[in-house]
PDB file of C-alpha atoms in Angstrom:
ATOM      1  CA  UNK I   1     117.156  91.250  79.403  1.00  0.00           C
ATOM      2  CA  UNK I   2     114.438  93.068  81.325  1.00  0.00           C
ATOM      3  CA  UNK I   3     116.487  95.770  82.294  1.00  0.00           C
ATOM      4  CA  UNK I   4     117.985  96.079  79.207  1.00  0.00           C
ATOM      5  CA  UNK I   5     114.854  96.639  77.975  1.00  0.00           C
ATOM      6  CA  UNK I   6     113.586  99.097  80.365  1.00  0.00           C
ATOM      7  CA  UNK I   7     116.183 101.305  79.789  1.00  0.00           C
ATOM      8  CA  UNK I   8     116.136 101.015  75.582  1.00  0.00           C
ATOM      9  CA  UNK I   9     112.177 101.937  75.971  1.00  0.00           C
ATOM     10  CA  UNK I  10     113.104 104.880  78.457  1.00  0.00           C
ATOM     11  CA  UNK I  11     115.925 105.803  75.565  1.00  0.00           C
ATOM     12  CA  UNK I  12     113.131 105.971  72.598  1.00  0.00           C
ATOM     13  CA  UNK I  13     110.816 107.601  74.660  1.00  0.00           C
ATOM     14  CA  UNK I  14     113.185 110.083  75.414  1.00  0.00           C
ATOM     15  CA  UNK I  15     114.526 110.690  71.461  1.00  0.00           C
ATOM     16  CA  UNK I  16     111.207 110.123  70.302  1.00  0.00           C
ATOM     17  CA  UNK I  17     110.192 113.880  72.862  1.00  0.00           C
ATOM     18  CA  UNK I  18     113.841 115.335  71.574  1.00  0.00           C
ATOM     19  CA  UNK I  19     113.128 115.300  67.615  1.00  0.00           C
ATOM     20  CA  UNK I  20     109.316 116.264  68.468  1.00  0.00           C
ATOM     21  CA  UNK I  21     110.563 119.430  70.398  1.00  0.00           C
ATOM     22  CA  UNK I  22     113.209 119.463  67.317  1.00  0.00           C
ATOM     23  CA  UNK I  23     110.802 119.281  65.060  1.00  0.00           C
ATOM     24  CA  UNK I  24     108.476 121.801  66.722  1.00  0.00           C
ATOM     25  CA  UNK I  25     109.252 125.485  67.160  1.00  0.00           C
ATOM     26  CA  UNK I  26     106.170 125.858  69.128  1.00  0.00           C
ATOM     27  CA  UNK I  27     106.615 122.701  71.552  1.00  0.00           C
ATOM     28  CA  UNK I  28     107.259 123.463  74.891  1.00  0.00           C
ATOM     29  CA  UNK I  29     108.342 119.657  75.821  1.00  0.00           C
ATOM     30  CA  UNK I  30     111.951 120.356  77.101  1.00  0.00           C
ATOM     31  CA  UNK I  31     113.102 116.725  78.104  1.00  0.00           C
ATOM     32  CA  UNK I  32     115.038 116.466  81.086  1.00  0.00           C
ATOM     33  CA  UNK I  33     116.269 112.867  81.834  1.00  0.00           C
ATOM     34  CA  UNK I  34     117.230 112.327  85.873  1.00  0.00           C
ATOM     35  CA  UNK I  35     118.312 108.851  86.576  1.00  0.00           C
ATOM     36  CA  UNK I  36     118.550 108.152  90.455  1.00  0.00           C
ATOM     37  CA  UNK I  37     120.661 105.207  91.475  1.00  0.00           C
ATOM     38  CA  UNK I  38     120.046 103.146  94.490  1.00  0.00           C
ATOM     39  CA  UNK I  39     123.930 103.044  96.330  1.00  0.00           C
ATOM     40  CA  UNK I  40     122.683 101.877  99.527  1.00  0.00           C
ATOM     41  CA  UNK I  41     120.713  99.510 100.605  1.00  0.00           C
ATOM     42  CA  UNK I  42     120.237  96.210 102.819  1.00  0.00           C
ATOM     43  CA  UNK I  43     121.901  94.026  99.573  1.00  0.00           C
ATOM     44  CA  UNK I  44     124.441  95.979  99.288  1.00  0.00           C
ATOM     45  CA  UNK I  45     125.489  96.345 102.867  1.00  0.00           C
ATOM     46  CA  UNK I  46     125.292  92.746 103.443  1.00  0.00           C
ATOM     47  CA  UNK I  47     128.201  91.932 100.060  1.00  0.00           C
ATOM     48  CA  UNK I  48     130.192  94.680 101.759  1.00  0.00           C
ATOM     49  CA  UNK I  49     130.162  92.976 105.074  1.00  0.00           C
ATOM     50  CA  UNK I  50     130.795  89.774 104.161  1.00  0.00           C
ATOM     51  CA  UNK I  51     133.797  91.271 101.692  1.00  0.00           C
ATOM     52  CA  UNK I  52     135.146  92.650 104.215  1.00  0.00           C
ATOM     53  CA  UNK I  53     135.006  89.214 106.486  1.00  0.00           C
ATOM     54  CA  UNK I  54     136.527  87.300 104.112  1.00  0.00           C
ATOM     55  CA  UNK I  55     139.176  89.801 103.739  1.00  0.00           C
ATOM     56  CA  UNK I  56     139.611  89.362 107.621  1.00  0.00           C
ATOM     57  CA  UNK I  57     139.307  85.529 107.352  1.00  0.00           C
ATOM     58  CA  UNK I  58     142.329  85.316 104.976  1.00  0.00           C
ATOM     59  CA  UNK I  59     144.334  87.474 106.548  1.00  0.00           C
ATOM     60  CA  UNK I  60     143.451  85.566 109.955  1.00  0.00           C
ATOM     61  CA  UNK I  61     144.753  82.453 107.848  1.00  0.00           C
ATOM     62  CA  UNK I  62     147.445  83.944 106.443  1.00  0.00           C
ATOM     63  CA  UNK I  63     148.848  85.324 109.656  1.00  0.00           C
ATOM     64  CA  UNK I  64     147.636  82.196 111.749  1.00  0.00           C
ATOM     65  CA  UNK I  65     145.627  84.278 114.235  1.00  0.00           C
ATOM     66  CA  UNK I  66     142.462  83.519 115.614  1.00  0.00           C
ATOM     67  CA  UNK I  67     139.916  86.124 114.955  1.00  0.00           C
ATOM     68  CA  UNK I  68     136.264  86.595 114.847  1.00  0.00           C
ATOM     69  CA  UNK I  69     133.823  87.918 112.373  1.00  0.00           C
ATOM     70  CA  UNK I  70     130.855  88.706 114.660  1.00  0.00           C
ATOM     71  CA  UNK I  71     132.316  91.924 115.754  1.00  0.00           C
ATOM     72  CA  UNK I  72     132.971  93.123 112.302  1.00  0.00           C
ATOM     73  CA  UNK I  73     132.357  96.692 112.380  1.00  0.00           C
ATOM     74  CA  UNK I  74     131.925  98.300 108.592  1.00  0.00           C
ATOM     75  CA  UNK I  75     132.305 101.753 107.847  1.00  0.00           C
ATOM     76  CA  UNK I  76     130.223 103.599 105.049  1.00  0.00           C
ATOM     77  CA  UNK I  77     132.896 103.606 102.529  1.00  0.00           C
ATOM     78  CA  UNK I  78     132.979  99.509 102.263  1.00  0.00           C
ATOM     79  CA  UNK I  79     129.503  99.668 100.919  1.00  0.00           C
ATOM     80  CA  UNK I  80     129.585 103.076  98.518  1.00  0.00           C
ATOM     81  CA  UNK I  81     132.780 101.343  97.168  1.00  0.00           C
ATOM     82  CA  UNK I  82     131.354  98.534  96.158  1.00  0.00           C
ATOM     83  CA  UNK I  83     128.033 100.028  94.787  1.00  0.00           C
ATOM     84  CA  UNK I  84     130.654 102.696  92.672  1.00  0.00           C
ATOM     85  CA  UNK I  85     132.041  99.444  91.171  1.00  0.00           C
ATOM     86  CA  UNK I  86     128.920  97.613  89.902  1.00  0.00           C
ATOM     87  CA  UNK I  87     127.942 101.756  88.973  1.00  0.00           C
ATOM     88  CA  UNK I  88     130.740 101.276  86.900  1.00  0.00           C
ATOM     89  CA  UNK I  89     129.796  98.460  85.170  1.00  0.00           C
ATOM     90  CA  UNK I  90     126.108  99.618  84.549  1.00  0.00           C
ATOM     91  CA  UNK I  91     127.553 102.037  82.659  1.00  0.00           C
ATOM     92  CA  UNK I  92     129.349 100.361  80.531  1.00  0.00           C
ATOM     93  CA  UNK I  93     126.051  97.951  79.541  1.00  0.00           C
ATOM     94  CA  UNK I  94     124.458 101.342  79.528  1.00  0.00           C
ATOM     95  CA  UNK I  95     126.415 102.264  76.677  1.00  0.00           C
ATOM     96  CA  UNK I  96     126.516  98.979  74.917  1.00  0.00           C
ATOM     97  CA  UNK I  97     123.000  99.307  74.450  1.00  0.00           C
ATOM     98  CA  UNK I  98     124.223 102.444  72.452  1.00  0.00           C
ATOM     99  CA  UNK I  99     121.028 104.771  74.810  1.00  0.00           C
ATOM    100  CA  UNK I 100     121.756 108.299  75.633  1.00  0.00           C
ATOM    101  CA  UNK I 101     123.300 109.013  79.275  1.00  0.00           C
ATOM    102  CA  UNK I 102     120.792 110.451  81.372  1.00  0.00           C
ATOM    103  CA  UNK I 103     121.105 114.666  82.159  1.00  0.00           C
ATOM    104  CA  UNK I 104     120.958 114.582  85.237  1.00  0.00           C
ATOM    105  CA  UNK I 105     122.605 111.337  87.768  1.00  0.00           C
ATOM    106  CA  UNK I 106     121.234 111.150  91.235  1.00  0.00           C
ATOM    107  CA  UNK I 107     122.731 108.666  94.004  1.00  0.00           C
ATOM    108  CA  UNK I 108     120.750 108.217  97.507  1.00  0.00           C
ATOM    109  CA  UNK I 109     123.862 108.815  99.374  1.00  0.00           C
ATOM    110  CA  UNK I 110     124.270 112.171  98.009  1.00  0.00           C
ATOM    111  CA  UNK I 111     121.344 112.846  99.048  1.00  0.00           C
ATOM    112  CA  UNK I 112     119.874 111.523 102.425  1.00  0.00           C
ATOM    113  CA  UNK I 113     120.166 114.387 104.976  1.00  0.00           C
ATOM    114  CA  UNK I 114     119.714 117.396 103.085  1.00  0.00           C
ATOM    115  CA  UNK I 115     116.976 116.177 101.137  1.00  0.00           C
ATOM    116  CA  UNK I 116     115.367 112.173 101.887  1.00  0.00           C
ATOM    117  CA  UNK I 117     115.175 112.602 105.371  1.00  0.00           C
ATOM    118  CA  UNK I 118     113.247 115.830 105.727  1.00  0.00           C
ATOM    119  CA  UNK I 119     110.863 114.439 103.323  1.00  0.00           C
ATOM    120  CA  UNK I 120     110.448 111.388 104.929  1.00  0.00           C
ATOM    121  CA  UNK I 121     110.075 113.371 108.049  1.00  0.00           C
ATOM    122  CA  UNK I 122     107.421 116.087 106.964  1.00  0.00           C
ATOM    123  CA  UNK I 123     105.189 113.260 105.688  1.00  0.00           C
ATOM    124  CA  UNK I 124     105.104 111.928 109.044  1.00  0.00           C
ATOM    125  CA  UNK I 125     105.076 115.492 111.288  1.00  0.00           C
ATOM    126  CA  UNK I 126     103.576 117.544 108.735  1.00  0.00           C
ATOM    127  CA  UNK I 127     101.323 115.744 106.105  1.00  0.00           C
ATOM    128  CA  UNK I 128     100.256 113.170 108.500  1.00  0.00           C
ATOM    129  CA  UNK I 129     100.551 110.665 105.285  1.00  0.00           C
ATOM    130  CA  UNK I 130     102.890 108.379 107.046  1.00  0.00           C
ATOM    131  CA  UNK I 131     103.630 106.323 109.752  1.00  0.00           C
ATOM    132  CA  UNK I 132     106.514 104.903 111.987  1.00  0.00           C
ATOM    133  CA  UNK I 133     106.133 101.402 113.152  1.00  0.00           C
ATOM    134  CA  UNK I 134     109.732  98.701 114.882  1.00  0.00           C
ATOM    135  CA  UNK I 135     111.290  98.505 111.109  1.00  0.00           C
ATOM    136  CA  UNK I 136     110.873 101.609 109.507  1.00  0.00           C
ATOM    137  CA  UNK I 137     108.262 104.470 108.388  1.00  0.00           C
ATOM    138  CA  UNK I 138     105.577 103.562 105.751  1.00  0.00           C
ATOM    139  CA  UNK I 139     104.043 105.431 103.505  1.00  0.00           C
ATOM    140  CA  UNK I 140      99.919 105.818 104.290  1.00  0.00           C
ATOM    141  CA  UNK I 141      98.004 105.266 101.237  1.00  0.00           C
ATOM    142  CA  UNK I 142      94.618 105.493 102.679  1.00  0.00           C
ATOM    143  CA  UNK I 143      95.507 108.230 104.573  1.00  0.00           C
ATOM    144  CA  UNK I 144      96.951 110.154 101.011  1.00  0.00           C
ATOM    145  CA  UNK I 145      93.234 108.648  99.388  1.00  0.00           C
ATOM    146  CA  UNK I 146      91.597 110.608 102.290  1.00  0.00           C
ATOM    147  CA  UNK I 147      93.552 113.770 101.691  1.00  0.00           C
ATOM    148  CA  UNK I 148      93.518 114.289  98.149  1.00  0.00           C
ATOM    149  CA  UNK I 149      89.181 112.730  97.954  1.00  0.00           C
ATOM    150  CA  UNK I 150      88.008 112.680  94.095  1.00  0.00           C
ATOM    151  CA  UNK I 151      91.426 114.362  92.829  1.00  0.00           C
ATOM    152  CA  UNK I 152      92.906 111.184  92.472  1.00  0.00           C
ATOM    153  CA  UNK I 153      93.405 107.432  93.912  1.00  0.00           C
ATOM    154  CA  UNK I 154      96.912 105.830  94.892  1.00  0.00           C
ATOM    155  CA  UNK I 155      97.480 102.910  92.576  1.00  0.00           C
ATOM    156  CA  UNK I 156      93.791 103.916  90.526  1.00  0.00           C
ATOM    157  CA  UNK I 157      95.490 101.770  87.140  1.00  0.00           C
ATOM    158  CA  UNK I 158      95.896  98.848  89.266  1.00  0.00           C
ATOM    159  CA  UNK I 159      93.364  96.399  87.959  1.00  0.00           C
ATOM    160  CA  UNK I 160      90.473  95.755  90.828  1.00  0.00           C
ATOM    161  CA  UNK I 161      90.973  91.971  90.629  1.00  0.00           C
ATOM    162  CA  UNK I 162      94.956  92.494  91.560  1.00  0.00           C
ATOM    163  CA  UNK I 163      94.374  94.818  94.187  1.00  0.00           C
ATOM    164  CA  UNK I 164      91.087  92.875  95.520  1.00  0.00           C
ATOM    165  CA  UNK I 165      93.335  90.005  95.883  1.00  0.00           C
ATOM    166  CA  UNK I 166      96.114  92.041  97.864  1.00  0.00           C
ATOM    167  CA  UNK I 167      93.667  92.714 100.397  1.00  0.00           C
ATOM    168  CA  UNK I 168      92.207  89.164 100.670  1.00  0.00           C
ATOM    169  CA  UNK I 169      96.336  88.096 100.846  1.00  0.00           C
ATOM    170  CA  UNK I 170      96.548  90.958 103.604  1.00  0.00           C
ATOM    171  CA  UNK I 171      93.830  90.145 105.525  1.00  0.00           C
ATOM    172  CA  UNK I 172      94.205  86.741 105.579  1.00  0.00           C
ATOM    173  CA  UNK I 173      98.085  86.080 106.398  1.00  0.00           C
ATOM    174  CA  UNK I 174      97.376  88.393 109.284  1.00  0.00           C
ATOM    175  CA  UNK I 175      94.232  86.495 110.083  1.00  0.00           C
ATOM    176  CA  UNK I 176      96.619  83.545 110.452  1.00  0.00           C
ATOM    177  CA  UNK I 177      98.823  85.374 112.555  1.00  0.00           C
ATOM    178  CA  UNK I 178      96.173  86.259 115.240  1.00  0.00           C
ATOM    179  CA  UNK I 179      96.457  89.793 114.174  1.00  0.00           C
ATOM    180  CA  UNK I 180      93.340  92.225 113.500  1.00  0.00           C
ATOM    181  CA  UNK I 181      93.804  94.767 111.244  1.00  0.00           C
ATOM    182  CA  UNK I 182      91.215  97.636 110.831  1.00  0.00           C
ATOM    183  CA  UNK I 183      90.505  98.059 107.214  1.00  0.00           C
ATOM    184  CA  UNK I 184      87.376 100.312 107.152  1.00  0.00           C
ATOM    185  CA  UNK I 185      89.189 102.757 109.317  1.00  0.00           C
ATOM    186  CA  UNK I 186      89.652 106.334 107.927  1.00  0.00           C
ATOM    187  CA  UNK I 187      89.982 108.229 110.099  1.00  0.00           C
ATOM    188  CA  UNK I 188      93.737 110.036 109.396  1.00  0.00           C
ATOM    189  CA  UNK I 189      94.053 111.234 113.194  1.00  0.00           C
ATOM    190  CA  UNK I 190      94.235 107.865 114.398  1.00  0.00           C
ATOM    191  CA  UNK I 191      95.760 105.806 110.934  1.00  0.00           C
ATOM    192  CA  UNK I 192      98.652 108.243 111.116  1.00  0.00           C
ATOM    193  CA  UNK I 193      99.786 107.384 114.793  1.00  0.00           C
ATOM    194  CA  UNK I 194     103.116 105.903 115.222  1.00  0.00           C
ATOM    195  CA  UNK I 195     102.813 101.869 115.415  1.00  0.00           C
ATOM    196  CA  UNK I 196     104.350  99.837 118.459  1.00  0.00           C
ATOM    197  CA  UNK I 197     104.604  97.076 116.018  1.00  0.00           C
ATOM    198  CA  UNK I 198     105.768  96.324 112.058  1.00  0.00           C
ATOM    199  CA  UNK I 199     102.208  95.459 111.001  1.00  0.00           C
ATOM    200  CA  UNK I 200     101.552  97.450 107.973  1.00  0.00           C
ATOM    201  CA  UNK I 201      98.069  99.469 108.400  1.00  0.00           C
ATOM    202  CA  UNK I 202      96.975  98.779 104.744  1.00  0.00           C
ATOM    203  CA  UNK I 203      98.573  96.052 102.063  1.00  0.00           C
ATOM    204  CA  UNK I 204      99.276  98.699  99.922  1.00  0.00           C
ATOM    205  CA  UNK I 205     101.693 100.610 101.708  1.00  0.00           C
ATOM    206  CA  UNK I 206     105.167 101.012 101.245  1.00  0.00           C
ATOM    207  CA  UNK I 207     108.390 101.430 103.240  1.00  0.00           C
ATOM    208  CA  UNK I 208     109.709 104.869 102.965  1.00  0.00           C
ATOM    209  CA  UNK I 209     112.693 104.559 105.019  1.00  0.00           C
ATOM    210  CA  UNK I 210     114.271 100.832 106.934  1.00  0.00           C
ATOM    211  CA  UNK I 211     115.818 101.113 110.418  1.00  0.00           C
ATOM    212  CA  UNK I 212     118.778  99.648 111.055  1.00  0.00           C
ATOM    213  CA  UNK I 213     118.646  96.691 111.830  1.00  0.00           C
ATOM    214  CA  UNK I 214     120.193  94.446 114.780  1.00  0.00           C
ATOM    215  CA  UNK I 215     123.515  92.675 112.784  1.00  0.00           C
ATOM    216  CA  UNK I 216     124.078  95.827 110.893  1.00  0.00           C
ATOM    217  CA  UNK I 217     127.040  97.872 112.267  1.00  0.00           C
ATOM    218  CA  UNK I 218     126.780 100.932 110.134  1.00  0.00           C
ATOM    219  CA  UNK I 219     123.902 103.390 109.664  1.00  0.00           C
ATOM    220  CA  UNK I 220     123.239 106.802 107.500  1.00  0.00           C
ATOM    221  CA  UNK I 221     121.521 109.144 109.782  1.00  0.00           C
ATOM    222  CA  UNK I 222     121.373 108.389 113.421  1.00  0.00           C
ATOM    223  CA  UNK I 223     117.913 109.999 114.268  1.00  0.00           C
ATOM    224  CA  UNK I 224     116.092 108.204 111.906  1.00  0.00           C
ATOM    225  CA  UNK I 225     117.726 105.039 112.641  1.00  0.00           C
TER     226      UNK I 225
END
């Protein structure tokens, strides 16, 4: 039900602009609706890899051969099959819910090395507003506070009791974990360093991109991992 409703609120939102434009000749609120979907990911690369294991397993069974899973090796179009198939289905509660398809239908796959990666990449290089530590690249949020000054805050409609307690949380898991984290630090040539560990350099920031890890046997762009 949450989703459903997240979409039907995005769906009045969205007719509620149309007839306003509609009803406007002097509005200049053209409403364009883009609707990314998520067809890769760690969930859905583990489902494909176990699929395809217990494909191998019964046809181990069936053939009475002994095989082994640990050397499963899955190639990218296990995973964007399966995503397609639940896409499929998403649609069709899309439409139950009678809301208007989206202009515009983005998947990550589509769009990882001409336009994710360089992103991810220039933030890092370039804006010095991220960071690379064992597990992936994060984005920097002080480091983006630092940058923009009195413009504007990251997360500024975050009530101050939630995000005092993220920091209290932050500081003291990693307390327990004999690690010291500098929070005062601001200084962005040193917070934007790559990281020899997966400690995140502030509670609030966010992966950006996940290496590949150890079990999994396919990946999306080599050089980023």
């Amino acid at each position: 039900m949450g989703h459903a409703r997240t979409y039907v609120c995005l769906d009045i939102i969205r007719r509620v602009l149309t007839n306003s434009k509609n009803n406007n000749n002097n509005s200049n609120k053209d409403v364009l609706f883009v609707l990314n979907i998520t067809d890769i990911d760690d969930k859905i690369l583990q489902a494909a890899k176990e699929q395809e294991e217990e494909i191998e397993e019964k046809e181990s069974s069936s053939s009475q051969t002994h095989t082994t899973t640990t050397n499963t090796t899955t190639s990218l179009s296990a995973p964007i099959q399966l995503a397609r198939r639940f896409e499929r289905d998403f649609w069709r509660d899309w439409d139950a819910l009678h809301c208007l398809r989206p202009h515009v239908v983005t998947r990550v796959t589509e769009h990882v090395e001409s336009h994710i990666v360089p992103f991810v990449q220039n933030l890092v290089e370039q804006q010095r507003m991220a960071y690379e530590t064992d597990d992936g690249v994060y984005f920097d949020v002080r480091a983006y506070n630092d940058r923009m000054g009195t413009m504007t805050k990251y997360g500024k409609l975050a009530p101050p009791a939630v995000s005092q307690d993220i920091h209290l949380d932050f500081n003291n898991n990693n307390n327990n974990n004999n690690t010291t984290i500098n929070n005062t630090n601001t200084n962005t040539n040193t917070t934007n360093n790559a990281s020899s560990n997966h400690i995140k350099k502030d509670p609030r920031d966010f992966v950006l991109w996940k290496k590949r890890k150890p079990d999994e046997t396919i990946f999306l762009v080599e050089s980023m991992g």
